[in-house]
CSV table of C-alpha atoms in Angstrom, one decimal:
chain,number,residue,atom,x,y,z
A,30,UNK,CA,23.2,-2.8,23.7
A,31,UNK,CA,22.4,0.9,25.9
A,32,UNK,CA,19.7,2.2,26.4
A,33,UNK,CA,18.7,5.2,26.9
A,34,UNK,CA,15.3,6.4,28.8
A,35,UNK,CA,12.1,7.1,26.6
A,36,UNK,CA,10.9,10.5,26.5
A,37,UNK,CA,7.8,11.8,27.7
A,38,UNK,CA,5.2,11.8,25.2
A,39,UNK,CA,5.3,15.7,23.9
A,40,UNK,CA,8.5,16.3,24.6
A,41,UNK,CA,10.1,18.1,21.7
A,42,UNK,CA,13.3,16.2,21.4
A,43,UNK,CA,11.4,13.4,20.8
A,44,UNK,CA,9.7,14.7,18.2
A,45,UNK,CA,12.5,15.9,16.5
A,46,UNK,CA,13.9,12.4,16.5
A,47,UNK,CA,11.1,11.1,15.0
A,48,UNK,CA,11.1,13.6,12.3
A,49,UNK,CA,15.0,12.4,11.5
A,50,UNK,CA,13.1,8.9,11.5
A,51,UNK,CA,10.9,10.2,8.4
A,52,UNK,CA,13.2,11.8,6.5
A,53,UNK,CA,15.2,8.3,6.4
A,54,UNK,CA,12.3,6.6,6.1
A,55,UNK,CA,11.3,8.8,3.0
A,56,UNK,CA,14.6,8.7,1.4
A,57,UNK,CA,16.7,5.5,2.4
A,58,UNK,CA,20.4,6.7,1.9
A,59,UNK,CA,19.8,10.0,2.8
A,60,UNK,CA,23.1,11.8,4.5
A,61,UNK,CA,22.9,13.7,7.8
A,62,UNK,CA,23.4,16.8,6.8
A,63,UNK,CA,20.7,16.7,4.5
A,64,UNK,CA,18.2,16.1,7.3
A,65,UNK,CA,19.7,18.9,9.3
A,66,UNK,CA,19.0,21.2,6.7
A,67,UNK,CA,15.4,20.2,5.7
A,68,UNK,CA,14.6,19.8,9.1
A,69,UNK,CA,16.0,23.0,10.3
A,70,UNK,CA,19.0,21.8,12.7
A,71,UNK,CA,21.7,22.9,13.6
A,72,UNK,CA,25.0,20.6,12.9
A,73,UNK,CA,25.1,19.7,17.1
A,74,UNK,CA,21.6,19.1,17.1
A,75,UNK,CA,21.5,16.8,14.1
A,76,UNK,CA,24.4,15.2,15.6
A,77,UNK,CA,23.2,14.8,19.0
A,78,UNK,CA,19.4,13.3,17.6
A,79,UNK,CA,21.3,10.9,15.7
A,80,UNK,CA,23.6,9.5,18.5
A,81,UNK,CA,20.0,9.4,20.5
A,82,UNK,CA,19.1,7.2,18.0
A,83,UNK,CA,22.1,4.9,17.4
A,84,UNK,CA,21.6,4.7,21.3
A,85,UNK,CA,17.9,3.5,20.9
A,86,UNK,CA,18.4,1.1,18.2
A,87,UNK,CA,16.7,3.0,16.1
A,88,UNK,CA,19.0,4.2,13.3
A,89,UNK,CA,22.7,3.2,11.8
A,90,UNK,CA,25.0,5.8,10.2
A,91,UNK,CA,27.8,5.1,8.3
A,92,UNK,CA,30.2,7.7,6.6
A,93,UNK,CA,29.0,9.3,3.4
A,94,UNK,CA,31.0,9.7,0.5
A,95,UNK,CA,33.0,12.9,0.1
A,96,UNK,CA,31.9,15.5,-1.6
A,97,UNK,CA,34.4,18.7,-1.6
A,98,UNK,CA,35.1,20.4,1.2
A,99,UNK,CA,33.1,20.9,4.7
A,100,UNK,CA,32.9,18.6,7.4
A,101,UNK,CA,32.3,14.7,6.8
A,102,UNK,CA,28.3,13.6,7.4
A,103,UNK,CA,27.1,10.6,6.9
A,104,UNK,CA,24.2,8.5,5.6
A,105,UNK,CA,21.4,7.8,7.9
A,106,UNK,CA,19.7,4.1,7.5
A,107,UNK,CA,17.9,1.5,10.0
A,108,UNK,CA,19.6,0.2,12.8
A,109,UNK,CA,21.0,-3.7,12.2
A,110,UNK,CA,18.8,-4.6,16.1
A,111,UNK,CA,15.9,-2.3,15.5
A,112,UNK,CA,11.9,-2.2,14.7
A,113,UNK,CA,10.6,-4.5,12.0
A,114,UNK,CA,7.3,-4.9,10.9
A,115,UNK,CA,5.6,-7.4,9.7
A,116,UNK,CA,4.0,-7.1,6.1
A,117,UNK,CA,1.2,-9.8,4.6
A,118,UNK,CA,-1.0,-9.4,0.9
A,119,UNK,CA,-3.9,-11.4,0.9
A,120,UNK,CA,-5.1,-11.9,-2.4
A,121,UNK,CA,-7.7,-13.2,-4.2
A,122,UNK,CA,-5.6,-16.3,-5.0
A,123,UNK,CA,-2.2,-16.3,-2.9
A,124,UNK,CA,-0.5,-14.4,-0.2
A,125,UNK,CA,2.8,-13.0,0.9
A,126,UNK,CA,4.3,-12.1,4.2
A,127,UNK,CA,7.3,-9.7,4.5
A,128,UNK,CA,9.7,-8.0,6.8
A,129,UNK,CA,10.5,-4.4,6.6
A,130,UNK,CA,12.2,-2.1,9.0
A,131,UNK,CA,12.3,1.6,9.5
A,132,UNK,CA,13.1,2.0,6.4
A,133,UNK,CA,9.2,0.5,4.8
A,134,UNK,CA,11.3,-1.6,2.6
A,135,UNK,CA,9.7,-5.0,2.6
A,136,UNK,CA,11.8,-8.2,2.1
A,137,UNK,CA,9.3,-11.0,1.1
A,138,UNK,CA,9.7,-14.2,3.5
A,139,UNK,CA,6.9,-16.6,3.0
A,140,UNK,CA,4.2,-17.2,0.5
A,141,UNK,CA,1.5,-19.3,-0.9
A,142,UNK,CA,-1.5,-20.4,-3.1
A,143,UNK,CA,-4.8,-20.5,-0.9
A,144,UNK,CA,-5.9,-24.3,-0.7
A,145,UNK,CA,-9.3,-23.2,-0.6
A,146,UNK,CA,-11.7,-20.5,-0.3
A,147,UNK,CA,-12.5,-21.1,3.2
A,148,UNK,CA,-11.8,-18.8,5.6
A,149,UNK,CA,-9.8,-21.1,7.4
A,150,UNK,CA,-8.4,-22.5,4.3
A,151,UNK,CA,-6.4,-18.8,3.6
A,152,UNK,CA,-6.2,-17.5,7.2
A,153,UNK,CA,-4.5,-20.5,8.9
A,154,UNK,CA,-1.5,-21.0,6.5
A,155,UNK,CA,-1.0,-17.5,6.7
A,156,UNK,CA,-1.5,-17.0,10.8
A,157,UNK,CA,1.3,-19.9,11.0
A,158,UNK,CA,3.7,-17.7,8.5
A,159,UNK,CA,3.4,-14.7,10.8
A,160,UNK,CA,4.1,-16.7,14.0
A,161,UNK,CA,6.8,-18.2,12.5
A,162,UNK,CA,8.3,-14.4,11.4
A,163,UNK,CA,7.7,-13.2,14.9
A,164,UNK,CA,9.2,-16.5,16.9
A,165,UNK,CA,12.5,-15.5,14.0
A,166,UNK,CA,12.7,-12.0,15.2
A,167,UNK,CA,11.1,-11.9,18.7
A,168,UNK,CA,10.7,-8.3,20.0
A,169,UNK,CA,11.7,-6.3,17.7
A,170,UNK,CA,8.4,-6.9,15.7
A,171,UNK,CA,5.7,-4.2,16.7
A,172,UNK,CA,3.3,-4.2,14.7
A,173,UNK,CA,1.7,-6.1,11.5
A,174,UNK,CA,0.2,-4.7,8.6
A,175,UNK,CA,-2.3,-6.3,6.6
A,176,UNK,CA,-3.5,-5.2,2.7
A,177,UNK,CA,-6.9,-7.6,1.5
A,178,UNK,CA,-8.8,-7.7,-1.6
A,179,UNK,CA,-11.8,-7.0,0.5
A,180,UNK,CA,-13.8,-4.2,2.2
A,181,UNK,CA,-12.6,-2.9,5.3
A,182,UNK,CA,-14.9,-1.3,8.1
A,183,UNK,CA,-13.6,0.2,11.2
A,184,UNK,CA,-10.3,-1.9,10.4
A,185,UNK,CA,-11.7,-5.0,9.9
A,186,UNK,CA,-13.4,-7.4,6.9
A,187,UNK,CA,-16.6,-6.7,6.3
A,188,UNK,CA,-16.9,-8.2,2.8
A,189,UNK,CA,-14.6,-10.1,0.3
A,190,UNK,CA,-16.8,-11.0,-2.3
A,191,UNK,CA,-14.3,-12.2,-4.8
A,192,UNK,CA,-13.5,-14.6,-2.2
A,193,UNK,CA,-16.8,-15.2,-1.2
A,194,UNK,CA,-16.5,-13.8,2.2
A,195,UNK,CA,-18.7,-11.7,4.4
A,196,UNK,CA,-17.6,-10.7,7.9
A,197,UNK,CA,-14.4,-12.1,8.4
A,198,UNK,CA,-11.8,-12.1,11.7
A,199,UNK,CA,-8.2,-11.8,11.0
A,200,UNK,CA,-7.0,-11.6,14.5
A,201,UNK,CA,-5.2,-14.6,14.5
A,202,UNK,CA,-2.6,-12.7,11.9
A,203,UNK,CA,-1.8,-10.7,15.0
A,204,UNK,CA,0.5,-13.5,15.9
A,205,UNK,CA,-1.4,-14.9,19.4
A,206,UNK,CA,-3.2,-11.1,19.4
A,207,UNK,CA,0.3,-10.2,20.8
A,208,UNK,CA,0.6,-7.6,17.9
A,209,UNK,CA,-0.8,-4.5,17.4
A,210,UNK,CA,-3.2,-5.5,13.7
A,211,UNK,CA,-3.7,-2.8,11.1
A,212,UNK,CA,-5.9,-4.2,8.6
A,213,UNK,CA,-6.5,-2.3,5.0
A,214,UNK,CA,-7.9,-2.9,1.6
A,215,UNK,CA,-5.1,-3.2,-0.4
A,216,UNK,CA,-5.9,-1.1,-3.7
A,217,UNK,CA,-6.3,1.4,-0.6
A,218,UNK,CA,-2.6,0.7,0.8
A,219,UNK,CA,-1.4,0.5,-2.5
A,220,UNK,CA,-2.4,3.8,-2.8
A,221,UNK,CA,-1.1,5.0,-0.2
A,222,UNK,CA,2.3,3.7,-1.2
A,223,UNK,CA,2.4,5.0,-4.8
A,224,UNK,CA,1.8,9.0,-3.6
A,225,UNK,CA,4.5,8.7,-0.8
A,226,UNK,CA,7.3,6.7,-2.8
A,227,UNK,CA,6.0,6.0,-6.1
A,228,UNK,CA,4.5,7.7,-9.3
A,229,UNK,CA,2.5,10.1,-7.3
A,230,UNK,CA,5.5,11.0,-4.7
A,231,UNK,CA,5.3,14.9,-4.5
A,232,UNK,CA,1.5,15.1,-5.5
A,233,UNK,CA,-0.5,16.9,-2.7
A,234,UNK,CA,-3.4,15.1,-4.6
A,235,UNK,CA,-3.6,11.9,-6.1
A,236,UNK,CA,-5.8,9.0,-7.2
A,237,UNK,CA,-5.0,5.8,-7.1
A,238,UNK,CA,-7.0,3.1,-9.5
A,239,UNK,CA,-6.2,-0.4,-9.5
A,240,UNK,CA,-7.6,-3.3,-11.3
A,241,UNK,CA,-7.4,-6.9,-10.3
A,242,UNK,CA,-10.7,-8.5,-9.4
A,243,UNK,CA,-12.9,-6.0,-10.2
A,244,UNK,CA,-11.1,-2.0,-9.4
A,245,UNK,CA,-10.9,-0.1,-6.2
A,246,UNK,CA,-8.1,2.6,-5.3
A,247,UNK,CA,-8.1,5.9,-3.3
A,248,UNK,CA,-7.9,9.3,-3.3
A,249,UNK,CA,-4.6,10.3,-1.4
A,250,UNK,CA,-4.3,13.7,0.4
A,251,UNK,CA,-1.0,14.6,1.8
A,252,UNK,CA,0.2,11.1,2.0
A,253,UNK,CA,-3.0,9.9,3.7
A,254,UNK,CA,-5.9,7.8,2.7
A,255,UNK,CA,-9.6,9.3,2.2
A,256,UNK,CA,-11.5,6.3,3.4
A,257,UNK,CA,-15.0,7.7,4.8
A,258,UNK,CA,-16.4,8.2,7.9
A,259,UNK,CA,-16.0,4.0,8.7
A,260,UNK,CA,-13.0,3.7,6.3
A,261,UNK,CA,-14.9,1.8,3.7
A,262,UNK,CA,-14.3,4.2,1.2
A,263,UNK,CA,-12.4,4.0,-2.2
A,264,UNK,CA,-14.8,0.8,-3.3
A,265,UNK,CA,-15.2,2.6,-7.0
A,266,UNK,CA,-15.5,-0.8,-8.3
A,267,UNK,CA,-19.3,-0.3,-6.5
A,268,UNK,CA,-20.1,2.8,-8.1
A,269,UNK,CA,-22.9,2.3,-10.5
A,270,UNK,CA,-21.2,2.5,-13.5
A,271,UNK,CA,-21.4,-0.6,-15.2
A,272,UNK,CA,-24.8,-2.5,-17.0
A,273,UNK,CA,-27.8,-2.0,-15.6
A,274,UNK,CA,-29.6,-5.1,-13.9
A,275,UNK,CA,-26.1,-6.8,-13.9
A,276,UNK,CA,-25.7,-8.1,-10.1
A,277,UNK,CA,-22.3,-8.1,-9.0
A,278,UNK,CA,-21.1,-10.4,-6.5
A,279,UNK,CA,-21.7,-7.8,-3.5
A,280,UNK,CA,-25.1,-7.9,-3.5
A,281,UNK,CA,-25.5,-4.6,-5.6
A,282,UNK,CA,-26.6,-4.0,-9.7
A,283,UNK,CA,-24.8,-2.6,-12.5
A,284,UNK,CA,-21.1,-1.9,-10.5
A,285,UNK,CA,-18.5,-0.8,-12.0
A,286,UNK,CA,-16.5,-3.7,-11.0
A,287,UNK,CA,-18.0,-6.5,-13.6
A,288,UNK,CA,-17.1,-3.8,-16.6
A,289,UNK,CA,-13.7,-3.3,-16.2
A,290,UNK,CA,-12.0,-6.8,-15.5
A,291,UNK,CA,-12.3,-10.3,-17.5
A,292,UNK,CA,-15.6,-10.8,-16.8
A,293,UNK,CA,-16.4,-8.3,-19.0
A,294,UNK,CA,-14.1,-9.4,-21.7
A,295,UNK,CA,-15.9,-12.6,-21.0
A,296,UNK,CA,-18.8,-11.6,-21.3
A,297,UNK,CA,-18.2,-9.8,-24.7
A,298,UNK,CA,-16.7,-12.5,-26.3
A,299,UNK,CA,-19.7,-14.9,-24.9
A,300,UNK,CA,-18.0,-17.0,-22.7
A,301,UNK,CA,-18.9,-17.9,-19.3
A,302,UNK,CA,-17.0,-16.0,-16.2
A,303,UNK,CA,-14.1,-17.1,-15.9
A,304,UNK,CA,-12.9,-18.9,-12.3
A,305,UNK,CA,-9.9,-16.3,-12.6
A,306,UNK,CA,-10.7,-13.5,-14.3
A,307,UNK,CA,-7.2,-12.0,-13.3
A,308,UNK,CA,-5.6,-14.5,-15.7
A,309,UNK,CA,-8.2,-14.6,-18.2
A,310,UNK,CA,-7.8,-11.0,-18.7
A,311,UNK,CA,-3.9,-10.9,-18.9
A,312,UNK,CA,-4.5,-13.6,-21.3
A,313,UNK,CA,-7.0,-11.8,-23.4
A,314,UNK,CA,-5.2,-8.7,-23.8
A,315,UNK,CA,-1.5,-11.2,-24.7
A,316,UNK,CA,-3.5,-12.0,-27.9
A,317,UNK,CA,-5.3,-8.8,-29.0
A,318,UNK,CA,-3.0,-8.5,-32.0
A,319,UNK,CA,-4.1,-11.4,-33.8
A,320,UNK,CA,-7.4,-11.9,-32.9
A,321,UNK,CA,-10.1,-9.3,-33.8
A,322,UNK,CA,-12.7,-10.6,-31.7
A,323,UNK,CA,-10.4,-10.6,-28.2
A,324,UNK,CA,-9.8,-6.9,-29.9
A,325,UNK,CA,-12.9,-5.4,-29.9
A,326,UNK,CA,-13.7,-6.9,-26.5
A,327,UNK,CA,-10.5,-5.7,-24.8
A,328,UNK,CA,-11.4,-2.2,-26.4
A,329,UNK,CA,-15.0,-2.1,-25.4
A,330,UNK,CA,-13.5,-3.1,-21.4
A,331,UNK,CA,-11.0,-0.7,-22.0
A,332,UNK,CA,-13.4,2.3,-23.1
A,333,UNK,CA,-15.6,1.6,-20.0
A,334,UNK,CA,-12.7,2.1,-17.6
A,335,UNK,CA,-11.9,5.1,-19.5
A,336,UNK,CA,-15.2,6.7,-19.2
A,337,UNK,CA,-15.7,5.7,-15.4
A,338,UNK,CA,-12.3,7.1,-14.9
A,339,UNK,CA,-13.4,10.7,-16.2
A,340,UNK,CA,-16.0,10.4,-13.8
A,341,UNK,CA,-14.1,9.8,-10.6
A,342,UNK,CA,-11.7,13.0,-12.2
A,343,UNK,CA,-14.4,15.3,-12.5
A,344,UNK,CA,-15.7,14.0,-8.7
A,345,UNK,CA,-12.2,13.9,-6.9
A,346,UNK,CA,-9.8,16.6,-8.8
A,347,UNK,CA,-6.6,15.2,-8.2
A,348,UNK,CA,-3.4,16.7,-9.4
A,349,UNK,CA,-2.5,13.0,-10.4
A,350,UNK,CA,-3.8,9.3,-11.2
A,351,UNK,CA,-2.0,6.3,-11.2
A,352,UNK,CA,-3.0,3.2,-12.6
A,353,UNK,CA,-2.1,-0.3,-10.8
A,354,UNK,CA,-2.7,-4.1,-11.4
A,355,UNK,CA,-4.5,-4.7,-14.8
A,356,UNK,CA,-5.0,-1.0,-15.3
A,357,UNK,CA,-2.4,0.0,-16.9
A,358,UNK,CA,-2.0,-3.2,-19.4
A,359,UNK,CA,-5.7,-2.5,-20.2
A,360,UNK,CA,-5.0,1.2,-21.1
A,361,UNK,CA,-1.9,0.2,-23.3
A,362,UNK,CA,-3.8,-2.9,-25.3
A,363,UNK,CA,-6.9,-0.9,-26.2
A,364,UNK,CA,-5.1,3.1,-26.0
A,365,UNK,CA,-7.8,4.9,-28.5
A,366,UNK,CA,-11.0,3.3,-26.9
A,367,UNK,CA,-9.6,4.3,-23.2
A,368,UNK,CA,-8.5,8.1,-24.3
A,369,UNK,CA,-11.6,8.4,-26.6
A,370,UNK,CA,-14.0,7.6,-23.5
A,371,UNK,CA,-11.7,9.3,-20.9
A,372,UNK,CA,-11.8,12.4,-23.1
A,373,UNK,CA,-15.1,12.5,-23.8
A,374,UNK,CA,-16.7,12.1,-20.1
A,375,UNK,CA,-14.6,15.0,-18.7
A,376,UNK,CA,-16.2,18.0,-18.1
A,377,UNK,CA,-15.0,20.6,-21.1
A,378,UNK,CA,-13.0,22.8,-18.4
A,379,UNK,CA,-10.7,19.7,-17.8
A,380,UNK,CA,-9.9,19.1,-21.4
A,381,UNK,CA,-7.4,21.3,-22.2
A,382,UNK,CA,-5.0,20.7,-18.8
A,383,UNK,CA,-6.4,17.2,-17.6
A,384,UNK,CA,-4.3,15.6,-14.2
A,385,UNK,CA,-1.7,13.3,-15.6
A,386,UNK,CA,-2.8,9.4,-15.5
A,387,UNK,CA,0.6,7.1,-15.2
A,388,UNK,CA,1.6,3.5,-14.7
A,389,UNK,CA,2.1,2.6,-11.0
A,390,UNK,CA,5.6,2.5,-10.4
A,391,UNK,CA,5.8,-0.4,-7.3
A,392,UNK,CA,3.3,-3.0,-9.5
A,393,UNK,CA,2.4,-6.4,-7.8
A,394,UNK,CA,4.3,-4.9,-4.4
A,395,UNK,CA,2.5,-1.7,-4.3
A,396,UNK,CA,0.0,-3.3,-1.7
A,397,UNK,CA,2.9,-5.4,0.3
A,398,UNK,CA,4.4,-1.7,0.4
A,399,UNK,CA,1.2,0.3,1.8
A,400,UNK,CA,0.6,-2.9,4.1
A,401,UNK,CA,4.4,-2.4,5.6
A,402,UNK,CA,3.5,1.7,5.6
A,403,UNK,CA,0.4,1.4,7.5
A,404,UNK,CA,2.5,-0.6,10.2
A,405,UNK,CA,5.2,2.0,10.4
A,406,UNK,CA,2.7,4.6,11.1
A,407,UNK,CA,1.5,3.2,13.9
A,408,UNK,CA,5.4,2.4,15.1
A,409,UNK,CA,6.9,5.5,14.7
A,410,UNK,CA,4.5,7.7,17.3
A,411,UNK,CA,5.6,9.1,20.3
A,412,UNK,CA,3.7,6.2,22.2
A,413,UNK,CA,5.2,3.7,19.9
A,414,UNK,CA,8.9,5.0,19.8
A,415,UNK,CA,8.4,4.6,24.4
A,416,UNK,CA,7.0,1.3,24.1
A,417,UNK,CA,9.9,0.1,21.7
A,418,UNK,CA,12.7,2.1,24.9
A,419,UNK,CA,10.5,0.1,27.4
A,420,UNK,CA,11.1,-3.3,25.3
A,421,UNK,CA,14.8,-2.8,25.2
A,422,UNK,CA,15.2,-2.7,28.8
A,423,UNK,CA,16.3,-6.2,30.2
């Protein structure tokens, strides 16, 4: 394989090549001359970019179909010997680890159940999946992405408390802390992957609301994340929405997160909480339709999302929301208690053009997919495009 010398960091051929980089990126398939003409090339600089780029290992073209007359182009994708990045979902119950290269399409590789609740009990398995991903693929993997079902600080755990953690290191998923680590909550990440490529693509504004273990999401703002000052934000499940004097497994009363999952359909049939409430609430809302009682509890869970949801729309203004996880199956099996509350807690001015609210598009892999997005960020910078030059070299 060539190789051709980095380019100094600022230099504006190198920026241009990483702009050709996120248009494929952004639309896998997409032809050269398309590019050109978004990006404002001419045909000889497109064409020069891209041979930069075959050079670099970077990108692959092959010929595009024809289409009438004009010169042939082709369609851009990533390079057979390029980047990768490595992709793992921690959840409350399992995980998954997957590959994805410039492209942000992960390929999942490994997974598992946790055998505990232990830190060590999830991390380790996990640790050993990434080392084994990165001895597979050896340099080419720069960097590894992380989505949690936790609360993330300064880009690391700070609390889990569905999984009963605090403070919690994941450097050892930085296979041997040889790999750069980006660590993000994964309603958060999926997010971030629903307004870039999925139901909210094209929105300059868009919440995201997810519902697993409790709900979380994020308000995303021209494709990035509005996480705070110490990017902790988006915990909505924390917002004091939910019955007063109940404590919540963070520490805090009457969240939002213990009104909206199967806890609460739990609790309003007068059961105990259930070990999983992600199950117990797929479950519960499977047999609404012939059980009255699972009906009326679904409905009243149902109309308290709705209502909290009007709440963060009246707050955060986005153009659109998207629903993930449970959401979405919530909303369908109880549909008049959700719109009744969602209608009736926004503001009068909203009523009559409210922001469209629509099922998540990349479901269970909308986190796996922000986790592998977050990673290509950091890859595909000026610094990160000379480090990978400087790795080719023999």
């Amino acid at each position: 394989m060539r190789t051709a010398s980095p380019s100094r960091v600022g230099d504006a051929r190198w920026r241009g090549a990483l702009a050709v980089l996120e248009e494929m990126r952004r639309e896998p398939g997409v032809t050269r001359a398309v590019v050109a003409q978004r990006l404002g090339l001419s045909s000889g600089s497109a064409t020069e970019i891209t041979a930069r780029l075959r050079e670099l290992a970077l990108l692959s073209e092959a010929p595009a179909a024809a289409s009438g007359r004009g010169r042939p182009t082709t369609v851009l994708g990533p390079h057979p010997e390029g980047p990768l990045v490595i992709a793992v979902d921690l959840r409350q119950e399992d995980w998954r680890c997957a590959v994805a290269a410039l492209d942000g399409r992960p390929e999942i590789v490994e997974a598992g159940v946790h055998a505990g609740r232990g830190p060590e009990q999830v991390i380790g398995p996990i640790a050993q999946a990434v080392r084994r991903v990165h001895t597979r693929h050896g340099r080419r993997v720069r960097a590894v992405g992380v989505a949690v079902a936790a609360t993330v600080q300064h880009g690391r755990v700070v609390q889990a408390a569905t999984l009963g953690w605090d403070a919690v290191d994941l450097g050892a998923l930085a296979s041997d802390a040889r790999l750069p680590l980006l660590i993000g909550n994964d309603a958060t990440l999926a997010g971030v992957a629903e307004a870039r490529e999925g139901a909210a693509a094209g929105a300059a504004t868009a919440l995201h609301v997810m519902i697993e273990v409790g709900v979380g999401g994020t308000l995303v703002v021209d494709g990035r994340p509005v996480s705070g000052a110490t990017g902790a934000g988006g915990e909505f499940g924390h917002l004091p929405l939910g019955e007063p004097g109940l404590r919540c497994p963070c520490g805090a009363t009457g969240c939002w997160d213990l009104a909206v999952d199967g806890r609460a359909i739990a609790r309003h049939l007068g059961e105990p909480p259930p070990d999983d409430p992600r199950t117990y609430a797929l479950a519960a809302i499977a047999r609404t339709s012939a059980d009255a009682a699972t009906a009326a509890a679904v409905g009243r869970t149902a109309g308290s999302f709705g209502g909290g949801l009007a709440g963060l729309i009246n707050a955060l203004d986005p153009d659109v929301v998207t629903l993930g996880g449970l959401a979405q199956p919530l909303r369908a099996a109880a549909t008049p208690e959700f719109e009744a509350a969602l209608t009736g807690g926004l503001m009068r001015f909203r009523r009559a053009d409210p922001p469209r609210v629509v099922a998540a598009v990349l479901g269970q892999d909308g986190a796996l997919h922000g986790a592998a997005l977050t990673a290509l960020d950091h890859v595909l910078t000026e610094a990160g495009m000379n480090a990978w030059t400087a790795a080719l070299r023999p």
